[in-house]
């Protein structure tokens, strides 16, 4: 029997590494393995200790492989961290065929040209995603192949990353025995898991609030328009609980998960929360109100910074589908209500879409990126591959741009 096609997603989170294995079954996806382990060696979304990261990845992948009953050797991996930058570039070419029928090759050329931006030596392009095409000044075209025109233009969302951070991901996964099929911006991956296509058409903000980062992506009229990574997440809240209540970090983490809330009733205010003491000191009790007074300002701060990011995108006034929040911190009770107040937009908590197989395990906001990586890989295999500047060579891309310009004007 021929082996079924498999897609593997490895989410390199600051607090956990999640490996998810899916099988393609008659054009449907079936989750057959899930492995999740605490993540060591990452800070605010980037690898800072290679050996520890490799060990964590190996554990997660082994766990998923054991569950699936086979070994895997290639994956899609997420990339995040405050080194991520995004810009929207514009490119223009003269179509190559006489008669002006636009071909796939023309699309490749215009996208290659959009990537021929002056890229600093220490950065690489992670994504070049077409937003819209224009043919002879006619805007809003999504699929120009087969249409006629002499001038093809494209607006392209380009995401770049620090080469060192990207390289560390390749190295860590290779040392753990996995080739990287593609690096995917984490919020873009999460969007595949939690957003509906009508939300992407109407305009929607996606927030993945994890442990170390808050990843932001803005979608409008069917395409991603803005992306950025804010280096703050749930760990920021836990740290303050540990300091404020003078308790070890791991105890603060359990207290947060168990008792923290952003909508507090008069009864909850008075409720006692047991706080284990540090270094053999006696346990104490604090009220729910004290815990609330520590947690709430930290979450407000994260949301206020996020609000600025949404405003910076220039799309805050047209997000008709509001904001979808996912990632582990989305589990915090009352987060949707507080976010609605601060962002002044309707908010929904994003749970990954239901796939087949072991789907119940991954119906949790912490798996949005992992599930999204699989959906991204699945969709990509059915799509035309867009060459990236790093694959065609940035100098070739720049040369091509000059050639275009030359043929057009001389
Ligand atoms: N019930 C809960 N209440 C509050 N916070 C929670 C809850 N469950 C998980 N979290 C928080 O979610 C965070 C982990 O989320 P997630 O797994 O999405 O992060 P990550 O992917 O490891 O990190 P990142 O994406 O930031 O690199 C932790 O800070 C954890 O404390
Ligand atoms: Mg994450």
Short mmCIF file of C-alpha atoms and ligand atoms in Angstrom, two decimals:
data_model
loop_
_atom_site.label_atom_id
_atom_site.label_comp_id
_atom_site.label_asym_id
_atom_site.label_seq_id
_atom_site.Cartn_x
_atom_site.Cartn_y
_atom_site.Cartn_z
CA UNK A 1 0.00 0.00 0.00
CA UNK A 2 1.48 3.42 -0.86
CA UNK A 3 2.42 5.50 2.14
CA UNK A 4 -0.02 8.31 2.92
CA UNK A 5 1.29 11.82 2.66
CA UNK A 6 2.20 13.33 6.01
CA UNK A 7 2.46 16.92 7.12
CA UNK A 8 4.30 17.87 10.31
CA UNK A 9 4.13 21.20 12.14
CA UNK A 10 6.61 22.15 14.84
CA UNK A 11 5.63 25.18 16.90
CA UNK A 12 8.69 26.56 18.65
CA UNK A 13 6.97 28.43 21.46
CA UNK A 14 8.64 30.26 24.33
CA UNK A 15 6.87 28.10 26.89
CA UNK A 16 6.16 24.87 25.01
CA UNK A 17 7.28 23.07 21.88
CA UNK A 18 4.38 21.40 20.10
CA UNK A 19 4.83 18.88 17.31
CA UNK A 20 1.73 17.84 15.38
CA UNK A 21 1.64 15.14 12.72
CA UNK A 22 -1.24 14.89 10.25
CA UNK A 23 -1.99 12.45 7.46
CA UNK A 24 -3.58 13.51 4.22
CA UNK A 25 -6.58 11.26 3.76
CA UNK A 26 -8.54 11.75 0.53
CA UNK A 27 -7.81 15.45 0.60
CA UNK A 28 -8.78 15.65 4.26
CA UNK A 29 -6.40 16.08 7.16
CA UNK A 30 -6.28 13.68 10.07
CA UNK A 31 -4.21 14.41 13.18
CA UNK A 32 -2.31 11.23 14.05
CA UNK A 33 0.29 12.44 16.55
CA UNK A 34 0.66 15.28 19.06
CA UNK A 35 3.67 15.94 21.27
CA UNK A 36 4.04 18.87 23.63
CA UNK A 37 6.87 19.54 26.06
CA UNK A 38 7.97 22.54 28.11
CA UNK A 39 10.29 24.61 26.00
CA UNK A 40 13.81 25.34 27.19
CA UNK A 41 16.33 27.44 25.34
CA UNK A 42 13.90 30.02 23.93
CA UNK A 43 13.31 33.59 25.06
CA UNK A 44 10.60 35.88 23.69
CA UNK A 45 10.11 33.64 20.68
CA UNK A 46 13.79 33.16 19.67
CA UNK A 47 16.32 30.40 20.33
CA UNK A 48 18.93 31.53 22.85
CA UNK A 49 20.34 28.11 23.82
CA UNK A 50 20.67 25.70 20.91
CA UNK A 51 21.34 22.53 22.90
CA UNK A 52 18.36 23.02 25.22
CA UNK A 53 16.12 23.88 22.27
CA UNK A 54 17.23 20.73 20.40
CA UNK A 55 16.43 18.56 23.44
CA UNK A 56 12.97 20.08 23.81
CA UNK A 57 12.23 19.68 20.09
CA UNK A 58 13.39 16.06 20.17
CA UNK A 59 11.10 15.28 23.10
CA UNK A 60 8.05 16.81 21.45
CA UNK A 61 8.75 15.17 18.08
CA UNK A 62 9.45 11.76 19.69
CA UNK A 63 6.19 11.96 21.62
CA UNK A 64 4.22 12.82 18.47
CA UNK A 65 6.04 10.09 16.46
CA UNK A 66 5.32 7.45 19.11
CA UNK A 67 1.64 8.38 19.05
CA UNK A 68 1.54 8.27 15.26
CA UNK A 69 3.51 5.03 15.13
CA UNK A 70 6.13 6.24 12.64
CA UNK A 71 9.12 8.56 12.45
CA UNK A 72 9.04 11.85 10.61
CA UNK A 73 11.88 13.64 8.88
CA UNK A 74 10.57 16.98 7.61
CA UNK A 75 8.36 19.73 8.99
CA UNK A 76 6.96 23.20 8.70
CA UNK A 77 8.27 25.39 11.53
CA UNK A 78 7.11 28.70 12.97
CA UNK A 79 9.26 31.79 13.33
CA UNK A 80 8.63 34.68 15.71
CA UNK A 81 10.48 37.28 17.79
CA UNK A 82 10.89 41.04 17.80
CA UNK A 83 13.47 40.79 14.97
CA UNK A 84 10.57 40.15 12.57
CA UNK A 85 9.78 43.11 10.33
CA UNK A 86 7.20 43.54 7.60
CA UNK A 87 6.71 46.00 4.73
CA UNK A 88 4.35 46.26 1.79
CA UNK A 89 6.28 46.51 -1.49
CA UNK A 90 5.10 47.45 -4.96
CA UNK A 91 6.46 46.03 -8.22
CA UNK A 92 5.74 46.55 -11.89
CA UNK A 93 6.66 44.59 -15.04
CA UNK A 94 5.86 44.64 -18.72
CA UNK A 95 4.10 41.37 -19.59
CA UNK A 96 6.27 39.04 -21.64
CA UNK A 97 3.87 37.63 -24.27
CA UNK A 98 2.88 39.51 -27.34
CA UNK A 99 -0.89 39.89 -27.10
CA UNK A 100 -0.39 40.47 -23.41
CA UNK A 101 -1.89 37.29 -21.93
CA UNK A 102 -0.52 37.06 -18.40
CA UNK A 103 1.25 33.81 -17.57
CA UNK A 104 2.43 32.14 -14.37
CA UNK A 105 5.92 33.22 -15.33
CA UNK A 106 4.77 36.89 -15.32
CA UNK A 107 3.45 36.42 -11.77
CA UNK A 108 6.77 34.92 -10.73
CA UNK A 109 8.63 37.83 -12.31
CA UNK A 110 6.55 40.52 -10.63
CA UNK A 111 6.85 38.80 -7.25
CA UNK A 112 10.58 38.34 -7.70
CA UNK A 113 10.88 41.99 -8.49
CA UNK A 114 8.93 42.99 -5.36
CA UNK A 115 11.53 41.09 -3.35
CA UNK A 116 14.44 42.90 -4.91
CA UNK A 117 14.34 45.39 -2.08
CA UNK A 118 17.52 46.69 -0.51
CA UNK A 119 17.76 43.99 2.11
CA UNK A 120 20.43 44.46 4.81
CA UNK A 121 23.00 41.66 4.82
CA UNK A 122 21.84 40.33 8.18
CA UNK A 123 18.19 39.81 7.13
CA UNK A 124 16.34 37.31 4.99
CA UNK A 125 12.89 37.22 3.43
CA UNK A 126 10.52 34.77 5.13
CA UNK A 127 7.39 35.54 3.10
CA UNK A 128 6.45 37.48 -0.01
CA UNK A 129 2.65 37.27 -0.05
CA UNK A 130 0.71 38.88 -2.90
CA UNK A 131 -1.93 41.31 -1.61
CA UNK A 132 -3.41 42.31 -4.96
CA UNK A 133 -2.46 42.67 -8.61
CA UNK A 134 -3.11 45.50 -11.01
CA UNK A 135 -3.36 45.07 -14.78
CA UNK A 136 -3.01 48.26 -16.82
CA UNK A 137 -3.94 50.30 -13.70
CA UNK A 138 -7.04 48.17 -12.93
CA UNK A 139 -6.80 47.37 -9.20
CA UNK A 140 -8.11 44.57 -7.00
CA UNK A 141 -7.20 41.54 -9.13
CA UNK A 142 -6.51 38.35 -7.18
CA UNK A 143 -5.63 35.90 -9.95
CA UNK A 144 -4.36 37.58 -13.12
CA UNK A 145 -3.22 34.40 -14.97
CA UNK A 146 -4.96 34.26 -18.38
CA UNK A 147 -6.06 37.89 -18.28
CA UNK A 148 -4.75 40.39 -20.83
CA UNK A 149 -2.67 43.49 -20.28
CA UNK A 150 0.68 45.06 -21.04
CA UNK A 151 1.54 46.20 -17.53
CA UNK A 152 1.33 43.95 -14.47
CA UNK A 153 1.78 45.42 -11.00
CA UNK A 154 1.64 43.77 -7.58
CA UNK A 155 1.39 44.87 -3.97
CA UNK A 156 3.25 42.32 -1.88
CA UNK A 157 3.49 41.85 1.89
CA UNK A 158 7.10 41.07 2.67
CA UNK A 159 8.15 39.63 6.00
CA UNK A 160 11.84 39.59 6.91
CA UNK A 161 13.73 38.02 9.79
CA UNK A 162 17.22 38.22 11.26
CA UNK A 163 19.27 35.58 9.40
CA UNK A 164 20.85 34.37 12.65
CA UNK A 165 17.46 33.69 14.30
CA UNK A 166 16.18 31.87 11.22
CA UNK A 167 19.42 29.90 10.91
CA UNK A 168 19.18 28.80 14.56
CA UNK A 169 15.74 27.32 13.84
CA UNK A 170 17.08 25.38 10.82
CA UNK A 171 20.06 24.15 12.86
CA UNK A 172 18.01 23.16 15.91
CA UNK A 173 15.48 21.21 13.82
CA UNK A 174 18.19 19.54 11.75
CA UNK A 175 20.00 18.47 14.91
CA UNK A 176 16.68 17.05 16.11
CA UNK A 177 16.50 15.05 12.85
CA UNK A 178 14.04 17.19 10.88
CA UNK A 179 14.49 19.05 7.62
CA UNK A 180 12.60 22.32 7.41
CA UNK A 181 10.25 22.45 4.43
CA UNK A 182 9.36 26.04 5.16
CA UNK A 183 9.60 28.65 7.89
CA UNK A 184 6.24 30.27 8.53
CA UNK A 185 5.59 33.47 10.45
CA UNK A 186 3.78 32.28 13.59
CA UNK A 187 0.75 34.61 13.42
CA UNK A 188 0.31 33.72 9.74
CA UNK A 189 0.33 30.03 10.70
CA UNK A 190 -2.16 30.66 13.55
CA UNK A 191 -4.43 32.52 11.12
CA UNK A 192 -4.83 29.33 9.06
CA UNK A 193 -6.09 27.57 12.18
CA UNK A 194 -8.46 30.13 13.67
CA UNK A 195 -9.68 32.52 10.96
CA UNK A 196 -12.54 31.97 8.52
CA UNK A 197 -12.13 33.18 4.95
CA UNK A 198 -15.08 35.61 5.30
CA UNK A 199 -13.30 37.25 8.27
CA UNK A 200 -10.16 37.66 6.14
CA UNK A 201 -12.27 39.26 3.40
CA UNK A 202 -14.12 41.62 5.75
CA UNK A 203 -11.06 42.69 7.74
CA UNK A 204 -9.81 41.06 10.94
CA UNK A 205 -6.96 41.34 13.41
CA UNK A 206 -5.34 38.18 14.72
CA UNK A 207 -3.55 38.21 18.07
CA UNK A 208 -1.63 35.17 19.25
CA UNK A 209 -0.80 35.95 22.87
CA UNK A 210 1.58 33.20 23.93
CA UNK A 211 4.11 32.98 26.74
CA UNK A 212 6.87 35.22 25.42
CA UNK A 213 5.33 37.17 22.56
CA UNK A 214 2.13 38.71 21.28
CA UNK A 215 2.00 38.12 17.55
CA UNK A 216 -0.13 40.49 15.51
CA UNK A 217 -1.41 40.02 11.96
CA UNK A 218 -3.94 42.20 10.15
CA UNK A 219 -5.99 40.88 7.22
CA UNK A 220 -8.22 42.82 4.87
CA UNK A 221 -9.89 42.11 1.54
CA UNK A 222 -8.59 38.55 1.41
CA UNK A 223 -4.92 39.18 2.22
CA UNK A 224 -2.47 39.84 5.03
CA UNK A 225 -1.65 43.55 5.26
CA UNK A 226 0.45 43.96 8.38
CA UNK A 227 2.37 41.73 10.77
CA UNK A 228 4.54 42.32 13.80
CA UNK A 229 5.72 40.65 16.97
CA UNK A 230 5.50 42.31 20.38
CA UNK A 231 7.98 40.78 22.86
CA UNK A 232 5.48 40.43 25.72
CA UNK A 233 3.17 37.56 26.65
CA UNK A 234 1.89 35.44 29.52
CA UNK A 235 5.32 35.13 31.16
CA UNK A 236 5.21 38.87 31.78
CA UNK A 237 2.03 38.35 33.84
CA UNK A 238 3.46 35.33 35.71
CA UNK A 239 6.68 37.24 36.56
CA UNK A 240 4.68 40.00 38.19
CA UNK A 241 2.60 37.51 40.18
CA UNK A 242 5.86 35.90 41.41
CA UNK A 243 7.30 39.25 42.46
CA UNK A 244 4.03 40.71 43.81
CA UNK A 245 3.09 37.65 45.84
CA UNK A 246 6.71 36.65 46.66
CA UNK A 247 6.31 33.10 45.43
CA UNK A 248 8.40 30.87 43.10
CA UNK A 249 7.79 31.34 39.36
CA UNK A 250 6.24 27.89 38.81
CA UNK A 251 3.82 28.47 41.72
CA UNK A 252 2.92 31.88 40.30
CA UNK A 253 2.23 30.15 36.97
CA UNK A 254 -0.18 27.65 38.60
CA UNK A 255 -1.90 30.42 40.59
CA UNK A 256 -2.39 32.39 37.37
CA UNK A 257 -3.85 29.43 35.48
CA UNK A 258 -6.13 28.46 38.33
CA UNK A 259 -7.36 31.74 39.81
CA UNK A 260 -6.47 34.70 37.60
CA UNK A 261 -9.45 36.51 36.12
CA UNK A 262 -10.06 39.83 34.44
CA UNK A 263 -13.72 40.04 35.41
CA UNK A 264 -14.04 39.73 39.15
CA UNK A 265 -17.24 39.32 41.14
CA UNK A 266 -17.57 40.73 44.69
CA UNK A 267 -17.37 37.11 46.00
CA UNK A 268 -14.21 36.36 43.98
CA UNK A 269 -12.62 39.55 45.37
CA UNK A 270 -12.88 38.13 48.86
CA UNK A 271 -11.96 34.55 47.95
CA UNK A 272 -8.67 33.38 49.46
CA UNK A 273 -5.84 32.17 47.25
CA UNK A 274 -3.11 30.04 48.83
CA UNK A 275 0.40 31.31 48.03
CA UNK A 276 3.33 28.93 48.72
CA UNK A 277 6.26 30.74 50.36
CA UNK A 278 9.81 30.98 48.94
CA UNK A 279 12.73 29.02 50.48
CA UNK A 280 10.81 27.19 53.19
CA UNK A 281 8.84 30.26 54.36
CA UNK A 282 5.27 29.63 55.43
CA UNK A 283 2.41 29.58 52.94
CA UNK A 284 0.16 32.64 53.01
CA UNK A 285 -3.30 33.53 51.82
CA UNK A 286 -4.09 36.53 49.67
CA UNK A 287 -7.45 37.69 48.37
CA UNK A 288 -8.62 37.30 44.81
CA UNK A 289 -8.69 41.10 44.65
CA UNK A 290 -4.93 41.32 45.21
CA UNK A 291 -4.25 38.79 42.44
CA UNK A 292 -6.59 40.74 40.16
CA UNK A 293 -4.76 44.00 40.97
CA UNK A 294 -1.49 42.41 39.77
CA UNK A 295 -2.76 40.61 36.67
CA UNK A 296 -5.15 43.19 35.27
CA UNK A 297 -2.63 46.08 34.73
CA UNK A 298 -0.17 43.74 32.97
CA UNK A 299 -2.82 42.48 30.55
CA UNK A 300 -4.01 46.06 29.99
CA UNK A 301 -0.45 47.04 29.12
CA UNK A 302 -0.08 44.20 26.58
CA UNK A 303 -3.42 45.15 25.03
CA UNK A 304 -2.57 48.84 24.89
CA UNK A 305 0.70 48.11 23.05
CA UNK A 306 -1.23 45.80 20.72
CA UNK A 307 -3.78 48.54 20.11
CA UNK A 308 -0.98 50.83 18.96
CA UNK A 309 0.24 48.10 16.58
CA UNK A 310 -3.26 47.75 15.11
CA UNK A 311 -3.52 51.54 14.70
CA UNK A 312 -0.06 51.62 13.07
CA UNK A 313 -1.26 49.13 10.49
CA UNK A 314 -3.66 51.79 9.20
CA UNK A 315 -6.50 49.25 9.09
CA UNK A 316 -8.01 49.73 12.56
CA UNK A 317 -11.10 51.47 11.19
CA UNK A 318 -11.99 48.77 8.66
CA UNK A 319 -11.74 45.61 10.75
CA UNK A 320 -15.42 44.70 10.33
CA UNK A 321 -14.82 41.19 11.71
CA UNK A 322 -13.04 42.61 14.77
CA UNK A 323 -10.21 40.78 16.47
CA UNK A 324 -9.61 37.07 17.08
CA UNK A 325 -7.36 36.25 20.03
CA UNK A 326 -5.60 32.91 20.35
CA UNK A 327 -2.49 31.49 22.08
CA UNK A 328 -2.36 30.23 25.69
CA UNK A 329 -3.05 33.61 27.26
CA UNK A 330 -6.41 33.67 25.43
CA UNK A 331 -7.50 31.18 28.11
CA UNK A 332 -7.34 33.91 30.74
CA UNK A 333 -10.87 34.44 32.04
CA UNK A 334 -12.41 37.70 30.83
CA UNK A 335 -9.66 38.49 28.31
CA UNK A 336 -12.20 38.93 25.51
CA UNK A 337 -14.18 41.51 27.50
CA UNK A 338 -11.12 43.54 28.51
CA UNK A 339 -9.76 43.38 24.95
CA UNK A 340 -13.07 44.67 23.54
CA UNK A 341 -12.84 47.67 25.86
CA UNK A 342 -9.23 48.51 25.08
CA UNK A 343 -9.18 47.72 21.36
CA UNK A 344 -12.67 49.11 20.82
CA UNK A 345 -13.46 46.22 18.48
CA UNK A 346 -15.53 43.04 18.79
CA UNK A 347 -13.34 40.20 20.10
CA UNK A 348 -13.61 36.43 19.71
CA UNK A 349 -11.37 33.74 21.22
CA UNK A 350 -9.83 31.61 18.45
CA UNK A 351 -9.87 27.83 18.87
CA UNK A 352 -8.18 25.82 16.07
CA UNK A 353 -10.47 24.45 13.36
CA UNK A 354 -11.64 20.90 13.77
CA UNK A 355 -9.54 18.43 11.79
CA UNK A 356 -10.04 14.68 11.70
CA UNK A 357 -8.27 12.14 13.93
CA UNK A 358 -7.01 13.13 17.40
CA UNK A 359 -8.63 16.47 17.02
CA UNK A 360 -9.87 16.88 20.60
CA UNK A 361 -6.33 17.28 21.94
CA UNK A 362 -5.60 20.22 19.65
CA UNK A 363 -8.87 22.11 20.11
CA UNK A 364 -7.06 24.54 22.37
CA UNK A 365 -5.68 28.04 21.67
CA UNK A 366 -2.15 26.89 22.62
CA UNK A 367 -2.17 24.68 19.49
CA UNK A 368 -3.25 27.43 17.05
CA UNK A 369 0.26 27.78 15.58
CA UNK A 370 0.91 24.00 15.40
CA UNK A 371 -2.41 23.25 13.69
CA UNK A 372 -1.97 26.31 11.48
CA UNK A 373 1.44 25.07 10.29
CA UNK A 374 -0.20 21.87 9.08
CA UNK A 375 -3.01 23.73 7.30
CA UNK A 376 -0.43 26.05 5.73
CA UNK A 377 1.59 23.07 4.48
CA UNK A 378 -1.58 21.41 3.17
CA UNK A 379 -2.68 24.51 1.28
CA UNK A 380 0.78 25.22 -0.03
CA UNK A 381 1.10 21.86 -1.71
CA UNK A 382 -1.93 22.74 -3.85
CA UNK A 383 -0.61 26.16 -4.76
CA UNK A 384 1.87 27.62 -7.16
CA UNK A 385 5.18 28.02 -5.39
CA UNK A 386 6.35 31.58 -5.26
CA UNK A 387 10.12 31.84 -5.59
CA UNK A 388 11.73 33.68 -2.73
CA UNK A 389 14.57 36.13 -3.18
CA UNK A 390 16.82 33.87 -1.18
CA UNK A 391 16.11 30.96 -3.54
CA UNK A 392 16.70 32.91 -6.73
CA UNK A 393 19.53 34.93 -5.17
CA UNK A 394 19.05 38.53 -4.21
CA UNK A 395 21.60 39.75 -6.76
CA UNK A 396 19.77 37.97 -9.57
CA UNK A 397 16.58 39.60 -8.36
CA UNK A 398 18.15 43.06 -8.42
CA UNK A 399 19.64 42.34 -11.87
CA UNK A 400 16.19 41.29 -13.08
CA UNK A 401 14.72 44.53 -11.80
CA UNK A 402 17.22 46.53 -13.86
CA UNK A 403 16.53 44.36 -16.90
CA UNK A 404 12.79 45.03 -16.53
CA UNK A 405 13.34 48.70 -16.18
CA UNK A 406 15.70 48.71 -19.17
CA UNK A 407 13.36 46.80 -21.50
CA UNK A 408 10.49 49.00 -20.47
CA UNK A 409 12.06 52.37 -21.08
CA UNK A 410 14.70 51.75 -23.78
N1 LIG B 1 -5.72 29.03 31.88
C1 LIG B 1 -4.80 29.94 31.63
N2 LIG B 1 -4.91 31.20 32.14
C2 LIG B 1 -3.99 32.12 31.91
N3 LIG B 1 -2.87 31.93 31.17
C3 LIG B 1 -2.70 30.71 30.65
C4 LIG B 1 -3.64 29.65 30.83
N4 LIG B 1 -3.20 28.55 30.18
C5 LIG B 1 -2.03 28.90 29.60
N5 LIG B 1 -1.72 30.19 29.89
C6 LIG B 1 -0.53 30.94 29.49
O1 LIG B 1 -0.30 30.82 28.10
C7 LIG B 1 1.09 30.95 27.85
C8 LIG B 1 1.52 29.86 26.91
O2 LIG B 1 0.82 30.01 25.71
P1 LIG B 1 1.35 29.37 24.36
O3 LIG B 1 1.53 27.91 24.53
O4 LIG B 1 0.45 29.84 23.28
O5 LIG B 1 2.79 30.09 24.26
P2 LIG B 1 4.05 29.69 23.40
O6 LIG B 1 3.60 29.35 22.04
O7 LIG B 1 4.87 28.69 24.13
O8 LIG B 1 4.88 31.07 23.40
P3 LIG B 1 5.14 32.17 22.28
O9 LIG B 1 4.16 31.94 21.18
O10 LIG B 1 4.90 33.47 22.98
O11 LIG B 1 6.56 32.00 21.88
C9 LIG B 1 1.81 30.85 29.19
O12 LIG B 1 2.28 32.11 29.59
C10 LIG B 1 0.71 30.35 30.11
O13 LIG B 1 0.88 30.83 31.42
MG1 LIG B 2 3.13 30.49 20.35
#
